[in-house]
Each structure stands twice: as structure tokens, then as C-alpha cells.
Amino acid sequence: MRMPNNPPLIALCSENSAKIKSTKEICSQAFHNFSLRCYAVSSGVSETPDTDEEALAGCHRRIENLEAKLGGEVDVVIALEGLTEKTSYGTFLYGWAVLKNIADGRMYYGCSGKIMLPADVAVGLSRNLKLSDLVLEKFASVSRQ
């Protein structure tokens, strides 16, 4: 059982360094003091979802899976899911964030703006491949710096 005077304990459903960094930045703006724990949690959806419904389902599954594992040990659980959308104008990248307040069970949602992917990245997209792995493959010389 968490003590009410302790700083919020936040669980992130990811061990991805970019997601950890962005979560720390946002949480530091929302809380004067907090603790962040990060966990690898399965989403049960494809590696690169291509619909809002699939990405949100992945966030919900991550939260459910982690909450079942941790019980009431945390105050907030956060799941982040990136996805792509193909349109007649190009392929766009964006993401969903879902936060669950464990005390009252309420869920909060946020969605980023969309950015067009370069055509040579978009052509390599696959639902079975993490977008981050594709980017590292395409831009290996930049990622090593």
C-alpha cells in the first residue's frame, strides 16, 4: 500500500530510451517530485500499429498487463504507442499516450501531432517491424553519433 505523503510512483510500460526520456520530461513539469519505474510490457498488437483503435488497444493491454503484475504498488501507469497512417498525401507518424490513475481507475488520453515520414522510410514499414528498428537501419551512420 502506497503512503499518501510519498512522491507519486509512476510506472511506464516501456524500456525504450526515447519514451523514458519524454516521460521524465513531462512528469517533471507535472510533479515537483516523483519516481519513475520502467517495464517491458507486451501490447498484444503489431509492432507498428496503423490505426488509432489498434494503438489504443495496445496501450490498454500494456496497462492491464502491468497493473496485474504490480498490483497497487504504483500511483500512475503510462503506456505510449506509436503508429503510422497512410494517406494519399503520404505516410504519417504519430503517437498515443494513455495514463491510468490507479487510485480512482480513471484513464486519460493524449495524441501527438502527425509528421510525414520520408518516402524511403515509409516504403520499408511493416506491421511486424518496430519503426525504431527501421529508422536505425536506414540511418545507421546518424544513430551512431
Backbone as a ProteinNet text record, in pm:
[ID]
protein_1_A
[PRIMARY]
MRMPNNPPLIALCSENSAKIKSTKEICSQAFHNFSLRCYAVSSGVSETPDTDEEALAGCHRRIENLEAKLGGEVDVVIALEGLTEKTSYGTFLYGWAVLKNIADGRMYYGCSGKIMLPADVAVGLSRNLKLSDLVLEKFASVSRQ
[TERTIARY]
84.2	0	88.3	60.7	137.6	95.1	192.8	164.8	128.5	28.2	-20.7	79.5	176.7	271.2	393.8	408	521.6	505.8	616.8	606.4	536.3	465.6	396.8	495.2	452.6	530.2	462.9	536.3	483.1	548.4	467.3	517.2	496.3	603.9	598.2	604.1	511.9	504.2	601.5	727.1	827.3	966	1062.6	1203.1	1274.6	1197.6	1251	1308.3	1434.3	1501.8	1433.5	1380.8	1312.6	1183	1110.1	986.4	1017.1	1124.3	1163.4	1200.9	1280.3	1323	1203.5	1112.1	996.9	905.3	889.7	806.5	867.4	997.9	1065	1045.9	1058.3	1042.3	901	801.7	662.5	629.9	669.8	639.5	707.8	826.4	895.5	822.2	742.4	660.6	532.2	484.4	358.6	377.3	492	516	647.1	643.7	766.1	866.2	815.9	898.9	821.5	888.2	822.8	928.6	884.8	971.4	915.8	1005	964.2	1029.2	947.2	994.8	950.6	1037.9	1010.7	1012	916.1	898	873	929.1	897.1	763.8	663.4	529.2	473.5	420.5	363.7	234.1	218.8	96.3	-8.2	36.7	-56.4	-102.4	-41.5	-75.7	50.8	38.1	153.5	262.7	384.5	497.8	477.2	416.2	384.6	238.1	150	7.2	-20.2	-132.6	-167.4	-309.5	-369.5	-498.9	-499	-579.8	-595.1	-648.2	-745.1	-805.8	-702.3	-615.1	-513.3	-411.8	-370	-273.4	-332.1	-456.6	-520.5	-541.9	-578.5	-592.9	-458.3	-350.3	-217.2	-182.6	-216.1	-193.4	-272.2	-397.7	-482	-427.7	-385.2	-330.8	-202.6	-117.1	6.6	-26.5	-121.6	-160.2	-218.2	-310.4	-371.4	-266.1	-174.5	-70.9	20.7	60.1	149.8	77.8	-44.3	-121.7	-142.5	-168.6	-186.9	-58.1	54.1	184.1	220.6	190.6	234.2	132.4	7.2	-96	-110.2	-119.1	-138.1	-10.1	103.3	231.7	262.3	186.9	214.5	92.7	115.2	6.7	-49.4	39.9	1.4	73.2	1.2	62.4	46.4	156.2	156.8	194.7	118.1	150.4	156.8	257.3	277.4	282	214.4	212.2	225.8	332.1	349.3	279.2	235.2	167.9	187.1	152	161	24.2	6.9	-116.5	-79.5	-125.5	-100.9	-219.2	-189.3	-292.4	-250.1	-334.6	-298.3	-189.2	-161.5	-58	76.3	77.3	199.9	171.2	277	264.8	307.7	223.9	246.4	270.8	354.3	388	327.6	269	219.4	205.4	158.6	150.9	38.1	1.3	-98.8	-31.7	-82.9	-42.3	-168.6	-163.8	-275.1	-217.8	-278.7	-238.7	-354	-323.8	-427	-391.4	-483.7	-471.1	-522.3	-433	-468.5	-569.8	-560.1	-648.4	-796	-829.2	-970.6	-1003.7	-902.5	-926.2	-950	-939.1	-966	-851.6	-889.7	-794.1	-792.4	-673.4	-655	-581.1	-619.7	-569.2	-506.6	-400.2	-338.8	-286.2	-292.6	-245.4	-155.3	-42.7	51	3.9	72.2	53	118.1	86.9	140.1	252.7	351.1	461.2	480.9	503.5	519.7	656.4	654.9	779.1	840.8	973.5	1037.2	993.4	981.1	932	1017	1150.7	1235.2	1218.5	1169	1135.9	997.8	902.5	764.6	755.2	835.9	830.1	876.4	957.2	1006.9	920.2	809.2	722.8	661.5	649.1	584.1	519.5	404.7	336.9	415.9	509.5	589	727.1	754.6	884.4	866.2	945.6	940.9	992.1	920.7	963.9	1103.5	1132	1264.1	1374.7	1349.1	1448.6	1469.6	1361.5	1371.2	1452.6	1427.2	1499.9	1648.6	1679.4	1819.7	1888.4	1814.8	1870.4	1895.1	1798.1	1808.6	1912.7	1926.4	2014.1	2120.8	2181.7	2281.4	2395.9	2440.5	2553.5	2517	2394.4	2349.5	2326.4	2267.7	2232.2	2353.6	2468.6	2588.5	2663.3	2623.5	2694.1	2648.3
-118.4	0	124.1	215.6	339.3	436.3	505.3	606.1	737.3	810.1	929.5	1043.6	1054.3	1166.1	1139.4	1019.1	987.1	1052.7	1083	1133.4	1030.1	1074	978.4	877.8	752.8	647.3	617	640.2	626.7	506.7	424	308.6	332.6	322.7	336.2	197.4	170.2	39.4	31.6	67.3	62.7	75.9	16.5	37	106.7	163.3	237.4	369.5	397.6	515.8	647.1	656.8	779.5	800.3	692	701.6	734.8	680.2	710.7	857.8	906.7	1046.5	1141.2	1116.3	1205.9	1198.3	1079.8	1065.2	1140.9	1131.7	1206.9	1356.8	1404.4	1548	1595.8	1522.6	1561.2	1550.9	1442.6	1424.2	1529.5	1574.2	1677.3	1811	1830	1951.4	1939.1	1816.8	1794.3	1775	1720.6	1688	1750	1803.5	1859	1747	1633.9	1519.3	1393.1	1295.6	1170.6	1062.7	938.3	825.1	756.7	717.3	651	513.6	413.4	276.8	236.6	167	131.9	-19.7	-68.4	-212.7	-245.6	-354.7	-406.6	-480.7	-434	-491.1	-511.2	-627.6	-658.7	-582.1	-536.5	-465.6	-559	-672.9	-764.4	-718.1	-610.4	-562	-567.7	-529.9	-534.5	-437.8	-458.3	-374.2	-228.7	-206.7	-71.2	-66.7	-34.6	-26.9	76.4	59.3	155.6	208.9	190.3	253.1	302.1	404.1	454.4	344.9	268.7	164.1	62	20.7	-77.9	-19.7	103.8	167.2	184.3	227.7	244.7	109.7	8	-126.3	-173	-142.7	-177.8	-107	21.4	95.9	34.2	3.6	-54.7	-190.2	-272.7	-403.8	-390.2	-296.9	-274.7	-237	-144.8	-100.5	-216.6	-290.8	-405.5	-508	-539.8	-638.8	-593.3	-467.7	-418.6	-403.2	-354.9	-339.2	-474.3	-577.8	-711.5	-760.7	-725	-766.6	-690.7	-559.5	-475	-462.1	-489.7	-468.2	-320	-282.3	-142.3	-70.8	-115.6	-59	76.4	118	244.4	334.4	463.2	560.8	583.2	581.7	608.7	509.2	459.4	374.7	447.4	454.4	523.6	424.8	426.9	347.8	441.8	422.4	503	409.7	447.2	362.8	451.5	427.4	498.3	422.6	496.1	433	513.4	454.5	523.1	522.2	618.9	627.8	661.4	578.5	603.3	679.4	791.1	871.5	898.2	962.8	997.6	1104.3	1169.2	1272.9	1218.2	1097.8	1037.6	954.3	905	824.3	909.3	909.3	995.2	913.3	967.6	908.3	994	928.2	997.8	898.3	942.2	851.1	882	779.8	791.5	771.7	842.5	823	796.7	694.6	665.3	657	731.5	730.9	679.1	592.4	542.5	584.5	655.8	690.3	569.1	502.5	376.6	398.6	510.3	534.3	534.7	598.2	605.9	531.3	474	396.1	477.4	608.5	693.6	686.3	690.9	689.4	827.2	868.9	997.6	972	1045.1	1018.9	1143.5	1121.1	1228.3	1173.5	1255.8	1215.2	1325.5	1286.7	1384.5	1433.3	1534.8	1576.7	1475.2	1484.2	1389.7	1455.5	1372.5	1419.6	1320.5	1375	1288.8	1220.6	1090.6	1014.1	1031.4	1032.7	1032.3	907.9	921.2	811.9	686.2	700.6	581.4	509.6	578.6	513.4	448.8	523.6	474.4	345.3	333.3	213.9	88.9	105.3	-8.7	-48.9	22.3	-6.7	-144.9	-205.6	-334.9	-341.4	-404	-417.9	-508.6	-586.6	-678.8	-623.9	-499.6	-437.9	-310.2	-294.8	-171.3	-58.1	53.1	169.4	213.4	207.1	248	161.6	32	-55	-18.1	16.4	58.3	186.6	282.3	409.6	385.6	300.8	269.8	205.4	120.6	55.2	156.3	245.2	343.4	451.3	487.5	598.3	554.3	440.7	384.3	481.6	553.2	644.6	759.7	806.8	916.4	865.8	746.9	694.9	659	637.8	601.3	722	839.9	960.8	1006.3
0	0	0	-91.1	-102.1	7	63.7	166.2	97.1	147.3	78.8	68.2	156.2	153.2	66.5	15.3	-69.7	-206.5	-274.2	-411.7	-499.3	-602.5	-690.2	-749.9	-753.1	-817	-950.2	-1056.7	-1192.3	-1258.5	-1322	-1395.3	-1544.1	-1619.3	-1764.4	-1826.3	-1916.9	-1982.8	-2100.4	-2076.8	-2182	-2121.8	-2190.7	-2157.9	-2272.7	-2366	-2479.7	-2429.9	-2461.6	-2407.3	-2447.8	-2569.4	-2611.9	-2532.1	-2507.4	-2430	-2283.7	-2230.6	-2092.9	-2080.2	-2173.6	-2169.7	-2177.8	-2271	-2285.7	-2164.2	-2107.1	-1987.3	-1870.5	-1853.4	-1746.1	-1763.5	-1886.7	-1913.3	-1880	-1923.4	-1897.4	-1749.1	-1685	-1542.6	-1456.3	-1497.7	-1419.3	-1427.4	-1531.2	-1541.5	-1460.2	-1443.5	-1372.3	-1221.8	-1181.4	-1040.7	-993.9	-872.4	-814	-787.8	-745.3	-713.1	-751.9	-810.6	-849.3	-866.5	-868.6	-900.5	-1024.3	-1113.7	-1237.5	-1244.6	-1268.6	-1292.5	-1432.7	-1502	-1641.5	-1658.9	-1735.6	-1753	-1899.6	-1945.7	-2078.3	-2065.2	-2138.4	-2128.4	-2269.2	-2295.5	-2427.1	-2449.9	-2574.4	-2611.9	-2670.9	-2723.7	-2787.7	-2924.8	-2977	-3111.1	-3196.5	-3322.4	-3411.6	-3364.3	-3412.6	-3372.9	-3413.5	-3528.9	-3574.5	-3614.3	-3518.2	-3549.1	-3658.6	-3728.8	-3832.6	-3819.1	-3701.6	-3672.8	-3528.1	-3503.4	-3366.6	-3274.3	-3322.4	-3241	-3196.7	-3289.2	-3255.1	-3156.2	-3178.5	-3088.3	-2948.3	-2939.3	-2808.1	-2739.6	-2817.5	-2759.6	-2704.3	-2775.3	-2727.8	-2598.1	-2588.1	-2463.3	-2348.9	-2372.6	-2267.7	-2221.7	-2317.8	-2280.5	-2200.5	-2239.3	-2163.8	-2019	-2003.6	-1868.9	-1789.4	-1849.5	-1780.4	-1739.8	-1831.7	-1803	-1690.4	-1691.9	-1587.7	-1454.6	-1459.4	-1335.7	-1266.5	-1343.7	-1286.8	-1220.7	-1280.7	-1228.2	-1100.6	-1096.9	-985.7	-873.9	-902.4	-800.5	-772.3	-646.4	-608.8	-571	-622.1	-583.6	-646	-746.4	-815.3	-810.8	-841.4	-842.9	-982.5	-1080.9	-1219.5	-1310	-1409.9	-1512.3	-1645.5	-1721.3	-1850.2	-1959.5	-2068.7	-2187.4	-2307.1	-2389.5	-2510.3	-2630.1	-2736.6	-2856.5	-2979.5	-3056.8	-3183	-3293.8	-3394.2	-3506.8	-3632.7	-3744.7	-3873.4	-3940.9	-4028.3	-4106.5	-4249.8	-4343.4	-4485.3	-4542.2	-4608.5	-4673.4	-4817.5	-4892.9	-5030.3	-5033.3	-4920.9	-4913.8	-4868.6	-4814.2	-4764.1	-4640.7	-4579.5	-4457.7	-4339.8	-4237.5	-4122.1	-3996.1	-3909.6	-3781.3	-3671.2	-3570	-3451.7	-3338.2	-3224.5	-3111.4	-3015.5	-2941	-2835.1	-2700.1	-2600.4	-2460.9	-2380.9	-2296.2	-2205.7	-2064.9	-1973.8	-1832.8	-1750.7	-1655.8	-1565	-1423.5	-1359.1	-1217.9	-1140.9	-1071.9	-1005.8	-893.2	-821.4	-706.2	-744.8	-857.2	-894.1	-1023.4	-1088.1	-1209.1	-1334.5	-1324.9	-1441.9	-1542.3	-1670.1	-1781.2	-1845.9	-1886.5	-1953.7	-2084.3	-2190.5	-2324.1	-2385.1	-2461.6	-2537.9	-2669	-2771.2	-2903.5	-2957.6	-3014.5	-3069.5	-3205.6	-3254.2	-3392.5	-3484.5	-3610.4	-3708.1	-3787.6	-3824.5	-3907.8	-4021.6	-4141.6	-4258	-4253.7	-4279.6	-4287.7	-4425.8	-4433.7	-4566	-4643.8	-4775.1	-4859.1	-4844.9	-4831.7	-4821.5	-4688.6	-4586.4	-4459.4	-4471.1	-4525.7	-4536.6	-4617	-4722.1	-4806.9	-4731.2	-4628.4	-4552.1	-4434.4	-4412.6	-4298	-4305.6	-4189.7	-4177.1	-4039.4	-4030.6	-3902	-3807.2	-3862	-3781.2	-3745.9	-3784.8	-3761.6	-3681	-3577.2	-3499.5	-3586.8	-3586.4	-3664	-3620.1	-3489.9	-3441	-3501.8	-3522	-3584.6	-3730.9	-3799.7	-3939.5	-3951	-3863.8	-3866.8	-3839.7	-3740.8	-3712.3	-3832.7	-3902.8	-4021.9	-4133.9	-4155.7	-4265.2	-4236.5	-4109.9	-4074.5	-3973.1	-3999.4	-3907.6	-3881.1	-3981.1	-3961.9	-3869.7	-3874.2	-3788.3	-3647.1	-3631.4	-3498.9	-3415.3	-3476.6	-3402.2	-3346.8	-3385.5	-3341	-3206
[MASK]
+++++++++++++++++++++++++++++++++++++++++++++++++++++++++++++++++++++++++++++++++++++++++++++++++++++++++++++++++++++++++++++++++++++++++++++++++

